CSV table of C-alpha atoms and ligand atoms in Angstrom, one decimal:
chain,number,residue,atom,x,y,z
W,1,MET,CA,45.8,2.3,27.4
W,2,ASP,CA,47.4,1.0,30.6
W,3,MET,CA,46.2,-2.7,30.9
W,4,MET,CA,47.6,-3.4,34.6
W,5,PHE,CA,45.5,-2.7,37.6
W,6,THR,CA,46.4,0.0,40.0
W,7,ASP,CA,45.9,0.0,44.0
W,8,ALA,CA,42.9,2.4,43.1
W,9,ASP,CA,41.5,0.1,40.4
W,10,ARG,CA,41.9,-2.8,43.1
W,11,ALA,CA,40.2,-0.6,45.8
W,12,PHE,CA,37.3,0.1,43.3
W,13,ARG,CA,36.9,-3.6,42.8
W,14,ASP,CA,36.5,-4.1,46.3
W,15,GLU,CA,33.7,-1.4,46.6
W,16,VAL,CA,32.0,-2.5,43.6
W,17,ARG,CA,32.0,-6.1,45.2
W,18,THR,CA,30.8,-5.1,48.5
W,19,PHE,CA,28.0,-3.0,47.1
W,20,PHE,CA,26.6,-6.0,45.0
W,21,ALA,CA,27.1,-8.3,48.1
W,22,GLU,CA,24.9,-6.0,50.2
W,23,ASN,CA,22.4,-4.5,47.9
W,24,LEU,CA,21.4,-7.5,45.0
W,25,PRO,CA,18.8,-9.7,46.8
W,26,PRO,CA,19.9,-13.2,46.6
W,27,ALA,CA,16.6,-14.3,45.2
W,28,ILE,CA,17.2,-12.0,42.3
W,29,ALA,CA,20.7,-13.3,41.6
W,30,GLU,CA,19.1,-17.0,41.8
W,31,ILE,CA,16.5,-15.8,39.0
W,32,VAL,CA,19.1,-14.4,36.7
W,33,ARG,CA,21.2,-17.5,37.4
W,34,ARG,CA,18.3,-19.9,36.1
W,35,THR,CA,16.4,-17.7,33.6
W,36,PRO,CA,18.5,-14.5,32.7
W,37,SER,CA,16.2,-13.4,30.0
W,38,TYR,CA,13.1,-13.7,31.9
W,39,VAL,CA,13.5,-11.7,35.3
W,40,PRO,CA,10.5,-10.2,36.1
W,41,LYS,CA,10.0,-6.7,35.7
W,42,GLU,CA,9.4,-5.5,39.2
W,43,ASP,CA,12.6,-7.3,40.2
W,44,MET,CA,14.4,-5.5,37.2
W,45,VAL,CA,13.1,-2.0,38.5
W,46,ALA,CA,14.0,-2.9,42.0
W,47,TRP,CA,17.5,-3.9,41.1
W,48,GLN,CA,18.0,-0.6,38.5
W,49,LYS,CA,16.6,1.4,41.2
W,50,LYS,CA,19.3,0.6,43.5
W,51,LEU,CA,21.8,1.3,40.9
W,52,TYR,CA,20.3,4.4,40.2
W,53,GLU,CA,20.2,5.5,44.0
W,54,GLN,CA,23.9,4.6,43.8
W,55,GLY,CA,24.9,6.8,40.8
W,56,TRP,CA,25.7,3.5,38.8
W,57,ILE,CA,22.8,3.0,36.4
W,58,ALA,CA,24.8,4.8,33.6
W,59,PRO,CA,28.4,4.4,33.5
W,60,GLY,CA,28.4,5.3,29.8
W,61,TRP,CA,26.8,8.6,30.0
W,62,PRO,CA,28.6,11.8,30.4
W,63,VAL,CA,28.9,13.0,34.1
W,64,GLU,CA,26.5,16.3,33.2
W,65,TYR,CA,23.6,13.7,32.5
W,66,GLY,CA,24.1,11.3,35.2
W,67,GLY,CA,27.3,9.1,34.0
W,68,THR,CA,29.8,8.1,36.5
W,69,GLY,CA,33.0,9.6,35.1
W,70,TRP,CA,34.6,6.2,35.4
W,71,THR,CA,37.8,5.3,33.6
W,72,PRO,CA,37.8,2.6,31.0
W,73,MET,CA,39.4,0.5,33.3
W,74,GLN,CA,36.6,1.2,36.0
W,75,LYS,CA,33.9,0.5,33.5
W,76,PHE,CA,35.4,-2.7,32.7
W,77,ILE,CA,36.0,-3.8,36.4
W,78,TYR,CA,32.5,-2.9,37.0
W,79,GLY,CA,31.2,-5.0,34.1
W,80,GLU,CA,33.2,-7.9,35.4
W,81,GLU,CA,31.9,-7.7,38.9
W,82,TYR,CA,28.3,-7.3,37.4
W,83,GLN,CA,28.4,-10.7,36.1
W,84,ILE,CA,30.1,-12.3,38.8
W,85,ALA,CA,27.4,-11.2,41.3
W,86,ASP,CA,24.7,-12.5,38.8
W,87,ALA,CA,23.0,-9.1,38.6
W,88,PRO,CA,19.9,-8.8,36.2
W,89,ARG,CA,20.9,-7.3,32.7
W,90,ILE,CA,20.1,-3.7,32.5
W,91,SER,CA,17.3,-2.8,30.1
W,92,SER,CA,19.3,-1.4,27.5
W,93,PHE,CA,16.6,0.3,25.3
W,94,GLY,CA,16.5,3.2,27.5
W,95,ILE,CA,20.2,3.5,29.2
W,96,THR,CA,22.4,2.4,26.2
W,97,MET,CA,20.2,3.3,23.2
W,98,VAL,CA,17.7,6.0,23.3
W,99,GLY,CA,19.4,7.8,26.4
W,100,PRO,CA,22.5,8.8,24.4
W,101,VAL,CA,20.3,9.7,21.2
W,102,ILE,CA,18.3,12.2,23.7
W,103,TYR,CA,21.1,13.7,25.3
W,104,THR,CA,23.0,14.2,22.1
W,105,PHE,CA,20.1,15.4,19.9
W,106,GLY,CA,17.2,16.2,21.9
W,107,THR,CA,15.8,19.7,22.9
W,108,PRO,CA,15.9,20.8,26.6
W,109,GLU,CA,12.5,19.9,27.1
W,110,GLN,CA,13.0,16.3,26.0
W,111,LYS,CA,16.0,15.9,28.1
W,112,GLU,CA,14.2,17.4,31.0
W,113,ARG,CA,11.0,15.1,30.3
W,114,TYR,CA,12.9,11.5,29.6
W,115,LEU,CA,16.6,11.4,30.9
W,116,THR,CA,15.6,11.1,34.5
W,117,LYS,CA,12.9,8.7,34.1
W,118,ILE,CA,15.3,6.6,32.0
W,119,LEU,CA,18.1,6.7,34.7
W,120,SER,CA,15.3,5.9,37.5
W,121,SER,CA,13.7,3.2,35.5
W,122,ASP,CA,10.5,4.7,36.0
W,123,GLU,CA,9.8,4.5,32.4
W,124,PHE,CA,11.0,1.5,30.2
W,125,TRP,CA,11.8,1.5,26.5
W,126,CYS,CA,11.4,-0.6,23.5
W,127,GLN,CA,12.9,-0.1,20.0
W,128,GLY,CA,10.6,-0.1,17.0
W,129,TYR,CA,12.9,-0.2,14.0
W,130,SER,CA,12.4,-3.5,12.2
W,131,GLU,CA,9.4,-4.4,10.1
W,132,PRO,CA,7.9,-7.5,8.3
W,133,GLY,CA,9.7,-6.0,5.1
W,134,ALA,CA,12.4,-4.0,6.7
W,135,GLY,CA,15.3,-5.5,8.7
W,136,SER,CA,18.7,-5.9,7.2
W,137,ASP,CA,17.6,-3.2,4.8
W,138,LEU,CA,16.0,-1.2,7.6
W,139,ALA,CA,15.9,2.0,5.3
W,140,SER,CA,13.0,0.4,3.3
W,141,LEU,CA,10.6,0.9,6.7
W,142,GLN,CA,7.1,1.7,5.4
W,143,THR,CA,5.4,2.7,8.9
W,144,ARG,CA,3.9,6.1,7.8
W,145,ALA,CA,3.8,9.2,9.7
W,146,VAL,CA,1.5,12.3,8.3
W,147,ARG,CA,1.7,15.5,9.7
W,148,ASP,CA,-1.8,16.8,10.9
W,149,GLY,CA,-1.1,20.2,12.8
W,150,ASP,CA,0.9,19.5,16.1
W,151,GLU,CA,0.8,16.0,15.8
W,152,TYR,CA,1.7,12.9,13.3
W,153,VAL,CA,-0.7,10.1,12.6
W,154,VAL,CA,1.1,7.1,12.5
W,155,ASN,CA,0.1,3.6,10.8
W,156,GLY,CA,1.8,0.7,10.1
W,157,GLN,CA,3.6,-2.2,11.8
W,158,LYS,CA,6.9,-3.0,13.6
W,159,ILE,CA,8.2,-6.7,14.4
W,160,TRP,CA,10.4,-8.4,16.5
W,161,THR,CA,10.0,-5.6,19.2
W,162,SER,CA,11.7,-7.0,22.4
W,163,GLN,CA,9.9,-6.2,25.5
W,164,ALA,CA,7.3,-3.9,24.0
W,165,HIS,CA,4.9,-5.8,26.5
W,166,ARG,CA,6.9,-4.3,29.3
W,167,ALA,CA,7.7,-0.8,27.6
W,168,ASP,CA,6.2,2.2,28.6
W,169,MET,CA,7.6,4.2,25.6
W,170,MET,CA,9.1,3.4,22.1
W,171,PHE,CA,11.8,5.1,19.9
W,172,CYS,CA,10.3,4.5,16.4
W,173,LEU,CA,11.5,5.2,13.0
W,174,VAL,CA,8.7,6.2,10.7
W,175,ARG,CA,8.6,7.5,7.1
W,176,THR,CA,7.7,11.2,6.8
W,177,ASN,CA,8.6,11.4,3.2
W,178,PRO,CA,8.1,8.9,0.7
W,179,ASN,CA,8.9,10.6,-2.4
W,180,VAL,CA,13.0,11.0,-1.5
W,181,LYS,CA,15.9,8.7,-1.4
W,182,LYS,CA,14.5,6.0,1.1
W,183,GLN,CA,17.2,7.2,3.8
W,184,GLU,CA,16.1,10.8,3.7
W,185,GLY,CA,12.7,10.6,4.3
W,186,ILE,CA,12.7,8.9,8.0
W,187,SER,CA,12.1,10.6,11.0
W,188,PHE,CA,12.9,9.2,14.8
W,189,LEU,CA,9.8,9.7,17.2
W,190,LEU,CA,9.2,8.8,20.9
W,191,ILE,CA,6.0,7.2,21.3
W,192,ASP,CA,4.0,6.6,24.4
W,193,MET,CA,3.0,2.7,24.3
W,194,LYS,CA,-0.5,3.6,26.0
W,195,SER,CA,-1.5,5.8,22.9
W,196,PRO,CA,-4.9,5.0,21.6
W,197,GLY,CA,-4.9,2.8,18.4
W,198,LEU,CA,-1.5,0.9,19.1
W,199,THR,CA,-1.8,-2.8,19.8
W,200,VAL,CA,1.1,-5.1,20.9
W,201,LYS,CA,0.9,-8.8,20.0
W,202,PRO,CA,3.3,-11.7,21.5
W,203,ILE,CA,5.6,-13.7,19.3
W,204,ILE,CA,6.7,-16.9,21.4
W,205,THR,CA,10.0,-17.9,20.5
W,206,MET,CA,11.4,-21.5,20.1
W,207,ASP,CA,12.3,-21.5,23.6
W,208,GLY,CA,8.7,-21.1,24.8
W,209,GLY,CA,9.3,-17.8,26.0
W,210,HIS,CA,7.7,-14.5,25.6
W,211,TYR,CA,10.3,-12.0,24.7
W,212,LEU,CA,9.3,-10.5,21.2
W,213,ASN,CA,5.9,-8.7,20.0
W,214,GLU,CA,4.5,-7.5,16.8
W,215,VAL,CA,3.7,-3.7,17.4
W,216,PHE,CA,0.4,-2.3,15.3
W,217,PHE,CA,0.0,1.3,14.8
W,218,ASP,CA,-3.6,2.4,13.7
W,219,ASP,CA,-4.0,6.1,13.6
W,220,VAL,CA,-1.9,6.8,16.5
W,221,ARG,CA,-1.3,10.5,17.3
W,222,VAL,CA,2.1,11.6,18.3
W,223,PRO,CA,2.9,15.0,19.2
W,224,VAL,CA,5.3,16.7,17.1
W,225,GLU,CA,7.3,17.6,20.0
W,226,ASN,CA,8.1,13.9,20.3
W,227,ARG,CA,10.3,14.2,17.4
W,228,ILE,CA,14.1,13.9,17.9
W,229,ALA,CA,15.7,17.0,16.0
W,230,GLU,CA,15.2,17.6,12.3
W,231,GLU,CA,12.1,15.8,10.5
W,232,ASN,CA,13.7,13.4,7.8
W,233,LYS,CA,16.7,13.2,9.6
W,234,GLY,CA,16.1,10.3,11.4
W,235,TRP,CA,18.4,7.9,9.7
W,236,THR,CA,21.4,9.9,11.2
W,237,TYR,CA,20.1,9.4,14.7
W,238,ALA,CA,19.1,6.0,14.2
W,239,LYS,CA,22.8,5.0,12.9
W,240,PHE,CA,24.2,6.7,15.9
W,241,LEU,CA,21.9,4.6,18.1
W,242,LEU,CA,23.1,1.3,16.4
W,243,GLY,CA,26.7,2.4,17.1
W,244,HIS,CA,25.9,2.4,21.0
W,245,GLU,CA,23.9,-0.9,20.6
W,246,ARG,CA,26.6,-2.9,19.0
W,247,THR,CA,29.2,-1.7,21.5
W,248,GLY,CA,27.4,-3.4,24.4
W,249,ILE,CA,26.6,-6.5,22.3
W,250,ALA,CA,30.2,-8.1,22.7
W,251,GLY,CA,29.2,-9.2,25.9
W,252,VAL,CA,32.7,-10.0,27.1
W,253,SER,CA,32.1,-10.1,30.9
W,254,LYS,CA,29.1,-12.2,30.3
W,255,SER,CA,31.2,-14.7,28.3
W,256,LYS,CA,33.9,-14.7,30.8
W,257,ARG,CA,31.4,-15.7,33.3
W,258,GLU,CA,30.0,-18.4,30.9
W,259,VAL,CA,33.6,-19.9,30.6
W,260,GLU,CA,33.5,-20.5,34.5
W,261,LYS,CA,30.2,-22.0,34.3
W,262,VAL,CA,31.6,-24.5,31.7
W,263,LYS,CA,34.5,-25.5,33.9
W,264,GLN,CA,32.2,-25.8,36.9
W,265,ILE,CA,29.9,-28.2,35.0
W,266,ALA,CA,32.6,-30.0,33.0
W,267,ARG,CA,34.4,-30.7,36.5
W,268,ILE,CA,31.4,-32.6,37.7
W,269,GLU,CA,30.1,-34.1,34.6
W,270,ARG,CA,32.1,-37.3,33.6
W,271,SER,CA,33.7,-38.4,30.2
W,272,GLU,CA,35.2,-42.0,29.7
W,273,GLY,CA,35.5,-42.6,33.5
W,274,GLY,CA,37.0,-39.2,34.4
W,275,ALA,CA,35.9,-35.5,34.8
W,276,LEU,CA,34.7,-34.2,31.4
W,277,LEU,CA,37.3,-31.0,31.9
W,278,ASP,CA,39.9,-33.7,31.7
W,279,ASP,CA,38.8,-34.6,28.3
W,280,ASP,CA,41.4,-33.7,25.8
W,281,GLU,CA,39.0,-32.8,23.3
W,282,PHE,CA,36.7,-30.6,25.3
W,283,ARG,CA,39.5,-28.9,26.9
W,284,ASN,CA,41.2,-27.9,23.4
W,285,ARG,CA,37.8,-26.3,22.3
W,286,LEU,CA,37.3,-24.5,25.6
W,287,SER,CA,40.8,-23.5,25.6
W,288,ARG,CA,40.2,-22.2,21.8
W,289,VAL,CA,37.1,-20.2,22.7
W,290,GLU,CA,39.2,-18.9,25.8
W,291,VAL,CA,41.9,-17.5,23.8
W,292,ASP,CA,39.5,-15.9,21.3
W,293,LEU,CA,37.7,-14.1,24.0
W,294,MET,CA,41.0,-12.7,25.5
W,295,ALA,CA,41.6,-11.3,22.1
W,296,LEU,CA,38.0,-9.9,22.1
W,297,GLU,CA,38.4,-8.5,25.5
W,298,ILE,CA,41.6,-6.4,24.4
W,299,THR,CA,39.9,-5.3,21.5
W,300,ASN,CA,36.9,-4.1,23.4
W,301,LEU,CA,39.3,-2.5,26.0
W,302,ARG,CA,41.1,-0.5,22.9
W,303,MET,CA,37.5,0.8,21.7
W,304,MET,CA,36.5,1.6,25.3
W,305,ALA,CA,39.7,3.7,25.7
W,306,ALA,CA,39.1,5.5,22.1
W,307,MET,CA,35.7,6.1,23.3
W,308,ALA,CA,36.7,7.9,26.6
W,309,ALA,CA,39.0,10.1,24.6
W,310,GLY,CA,36.1,11.2,22.8
W,311,LYS,CA,35.9,9.2,19.7
W,312,PRO,CA,32.2,7.8,19.2
W,313,PRO,CA,31.8,4.4,18.5
W,314,GLY,CA,32.4,3.9,14.8
W,315,PRO,CA,32.1,0.9,12.3
W,316,GLU,CA,34.8,-0.8,14.3
W,317,SER,CA,31.8,-1.8,16.8
W,318,SER,CA,30.8,-4.1,14.0
W,319,THR,CA,33.9,-6.6,14.8
W,320,LEU,CA,33.0,-6.6,18.4
W,321,LYS,CA,29.4,-7.8,17.6
W,322,ILE,CA,30.4,-10.4,15.1
W,323,ARG,CA,33.1,-12.1,17.5
W,324,GLY,CA,31.2,-11.2,20.6
W,325,THR,CA,28.3,-13.3,19.4
W,326,GLN,CA,30.1,-16.1,17.9
W,327,ILE,CA,31.9,-16.7,21.1
W,328,ALA,CA,28.7,-16.4,23.1
W,329,GLN,CA,27.2,-19.1,20.9
W,330,GLU,CA,30.1,-21.1,20.9
W,331,LEU,CA,29.7,-21.2,24.9
W,332,ASN,CA,26.1,-21.8,24.8
W,333,GLU,CA,27.0,-24.9,23.0
W,334,LEU,CA,29.8,-26.2,25.2
W,335,LEU,CA,27.5,-25.8,28.5
W,336,ILE,CA,24.8,-28.0,26.5
W,337,GLU,CA,27.4,-30.6,25.8
W,338,ALA,CA,28.9,-30.4,29.2
W,339,LEU,CA,25.1,-31.1,30.5
W,340,GLY,CA,25.1,-34.1,28.2
W,341,TYR,CA,21.3,-35.8,28.2
W,342,TYR,CA,20.3,-33.5,31.0
W,343,ALA,CA,19.9,-30.7,28.3
W,344,LEU,CA,17.2,-32.6,26.8
W,345,PRO,CA,14.0,-32.6,28.9
W,346,TYR,CA,12.7,-29.0,28.5
W,347,GLY,CA,9.9,-27.7,31.1
W,348,PRO,CA,8.3,-24.7,32.0
W,349,SER,CA,11.4,-24.0,34.7
W,350,GLN,CA,13.5,-23.1,31.9
W,351,VAL,CA,11.6,-19.8,31.0
W,352,ARG,CA,9.6,-19.2,34.1
W,353,PRO,CA,11.0,-18.0,37.1
W,354,ASP,CA,7.7,-18.8,39.0
W,355,ALA,CA,7.4,-22.2,37.6
W,356,ASN,CA,6.4,-24.8,40.5
W,357,GLU,CA,7.6,-27.9,38.5
W,358,PRO,CA,10.8,-29.3,39.5
W,359,PRO,CA,13.6,-29.4,36.7
W,360,VAL,CA,14.5,-32.7,35.3
W,361,GLY,CA,18.5,-33.3,36.3
W,362,PRO,CA,20.9,-31.1,38.1
W,363,ASP,CA,20.1,-27.6,39.3
W,364,TYR,CA,22.9,-26.1,37.6
W,365,GLY,CA,21.4,-26.9,34.2
W,366,VAL,CA,18.2,-25.0,34.5
W,367,GLY,CA,17.8,-22.5,31.8
W,368,LEU,CA,21.2,-23.3,29.9
W,369,MET,CA,18.8,-24.9,26.8
W,370,SER,CA,16.5,-22.0,27.0
W,371,GLU,CA,19.6,-19.5,26.7
W,372,ARG,CA,21.1,-21.5,23.8
W,373,LEU,CA,17.7,-21.1,22.1
W,374,LEU,CA,17.2,-17.8,22.4
W,375,ARG,CA,20.9,-16.9,22.1
W,376,ARG,CA,20.7,-18.4,18.4
W,377,ALA,CA,19.1,-14.9,17.9
W,378,ALA,CA,22.1,-12.9,19.0
W,379,SER,CA,24.0,-13.0,15.6
W,380,ILE,CA,20.9,-11.5,13.8
W,381,TYR,CA,19.4,-8.8,16.1
W,382,GLY,CA,21.2,-5.4,16.1
W,383,GLY,CA,22.1,-6.1,12.6
W,384,SER,CA,22.9,-9.6,11.6
W,385,ASN,CA,26.6,-10.7,11.3
W,386,GLU,CA,26.6,-10.6,7.7
W,387,ILE,CA,25.6,-7.1,7.6
W,388,GLN,CA,28.2,-6.2,10.2
W,389,LYS,CA,30.7,-8.0,7.6
W,390,ASN,CA,29.3,-5.7,4.8
W,391,ILE,CA,29.9,-2.6,6.9
W,392,ILE,CA,33.5,-3.8,7.9
W,393,ALA,CA,34.2,-4.4,4.1
W,394,LYS,CA,33.1,-1.0,3.0
W,395,ALA,CA,33.8,1.3,6.1
W,396,ILE,CA,37.1,-0.3,7.6
W,397,LEU,CA,38.7,-1.9,4.7
W,398,GLY,CA,37.6,0.3,1.9
W,399,LEU,CA,36.4,-2.8,-0.5
I,1,FAD,C1,15.6,-12.0,19.4
I,1,FAD,C2,15.5,-11.0,18.5
I,1,FAD,C3,15.3,-9.3,19.1
I,1,FAD,C4,15.1,-8.4,18.4
I,1,FAD,N1,14.7,-7.2,18.9
I,1,FAD,C5,14.5,-6.2,17.8
I,1,FAD,C6,13.9,-4.9,18.8
I,1,FAD,O1,13.7,-4.9,19.9
I,1,FAD,N2,13.8,-4.0,17.9
I,1,FAD,C7,14.0,-4.1,16.7
I,1,FAD,O2,13.4,-3.0,15.6
I,1,FAD,N3,14.1,-5.2,15.9
I,1,FAD,C8,14.6,-6.3,16.6
I,1,FAD,N4,14.8,-7.4,16.1
I,1,FAD,C9,14.9,-7.4,14.6
I,1,FAD,C10,16.4,-7.8,14.0
I,1,FAD,O3,16.9,-6.3,14.1
I,1,FAD,C11,16.2,-8.1,12.6
I,1,FAD,O4,15.5,-9.5,12.8
I,1,FAD,C12,17.4,-8.2,12.0
I,1,FAD,O5,17.8,-6.8,11.6
I,1,FAD,C13,17.4,-8.8,10.6
I,1,FAD,O6,16.4,-8.5,9.8
I,1,FAD,P1,15.3,-9.5,9.0
I,1,FAD,O7,15.0,-10.5,10.4
I,1,FAD,O8,14.1,-8.9,8.5
I,1,FAD,O9,16.4,-10.7,8.3
I,1,FAD,P2,16.6,-10.3,6.8
I,1,FAD,O10,17.1,-8.9,6.5
I,1,FAD,O11,15.3,-10.8,5.7
I,1,FAD,O12,17.7,-11.2,6.4
I,1,FAD,C14,17.6,-12.4,6.3
I,1,FAD,C15,18.9,-13.1,6.2
I,1,FAD,O13,19.7,-12.5,5.0
I,1,FAD,C16,20.7,-12.2,5.3
I,1,FAD,N5,21.0,-10.9,4.6
I,1,FAD,C17,20.3,-9.8,4.4
I,1,FAD,N6,20.7,-8.9,3.5
I,1,FAD,C18,22.1,-9.3,3.2
I,1,FAD,C19,23.1,-8.5,2.5
I,1,FAD,N7,23.0,-7.3,1.9
I,1,FAD,N8,24.3,-9.2,2.6
I,1,FAD,C20,24.4,-10.6,3.0
I,1,FAD,N9,23.2,-11.0,3.7
I,1,FAD,C21,22.2,-10.4,4.0
I,1,FAD,C22,20.7,-11.7,6.9
I,1,FAD,O14,22.1,-11.8,7.3
I,1,FAD,C23,20.1,-12.8,7.2
I,1,FAD,O15,20.8,-14.1,7.4
I,1,FAD,C24,15.0,-8.5,16.9
I,1,FAD,C25,15.2,-9.7,16.3
I,1,FAD,C26,15.3,-10.8,17.3
I,1,FAD,C27,15.9,-12.3,16.3
């Protein structure tokens, strides 16, 4: 892959930057700067609709389904400008996860019914994979779906369901055959969150925010036409989806933005009479993270180029997930250290964009501790980093 920017790339960067400057409301960018994980749904929808109208909501999709047809370099530039603009993170469950499953394995009716509403953000999705007894060992899931005529009757429980309280639809793994090898008795269902018998209960995380939920199914009836492809073959579609989930999880552009934020704060904060950024030990640590991030960026670009050439994301995405989350967590820590004592007071402004209590300490510190606490989970969700190492050992190293 050619790593140099061409004149066309530079013109594309200008086009993207101009679009963000003209279309991203400053009030939404301000919320993203302060509480990036708690942007109100209406602001996310408003922003995602602008991207949809521009045709830029799903750069990873094939053009025939609404993708952009961009080169890997254009996608990379777009990702960078997206972060620089402080635009809200796209709700990934529809665009990045279930969308590719539906256009790859879905029936024409399913494509017709779901894809446009995913792109237009008229329907938000959540992911019903994990259960209290099935996280890393996902294939042990017990939520049961029993066929009754043209419907499945679903009973059981999901847990850690991000954003279920905001979702219209869930893609869900259920057990349709308990009498075979566990991977062979799973089906992939699309469930309406308004279905009678479905209950969502909040889980409050250690940052004090509401992001996660438990979801309970009590005789929830799901039409058979909501099943993706073959019954009992859900494991295949689930794994396909996880590959897509992990590619996005590298978060290179976001981490590059965080490096800039660390520098910005460390230029202002003091250490031993000088700027913190001039402190040898702090500089060394920051430089190490920056070098690691450059290496990750090149790896990410290589993988994007392979995908553009038609190679689906494979077990290599596990390497992106591990390094991406480690680097993001190191940066979260550096941000907190740079903030010093101001990181200690913790009020509602950390997780609530509408909080009217003024934050303690400088404005650039708002939300940093919340992000640090919430992002501790990045090395757990999407398959924990230990599990990613197992995948690398087996599928890449052949151990
Ligand atoms: C913030 C957050 C958001 C999430 N969002 C969603 C969501 O939207 N939808 C969803 O379905 N799930 C979601 N999850 C769940 C997530 O996918 C699981 O937490 C994850 O798969 C780990 O499962 P577990 O929590 O059951 O831990 P366990 O599987 O019980 O693991 C506990 C520990 O043991 C280690 N371990 C387990 N097995 C092995 C092994 N074979 N070798 C080495 N080490 C091992 C793990 O790495 C971990 O450190 C989310 C989780 C978090 C924290």
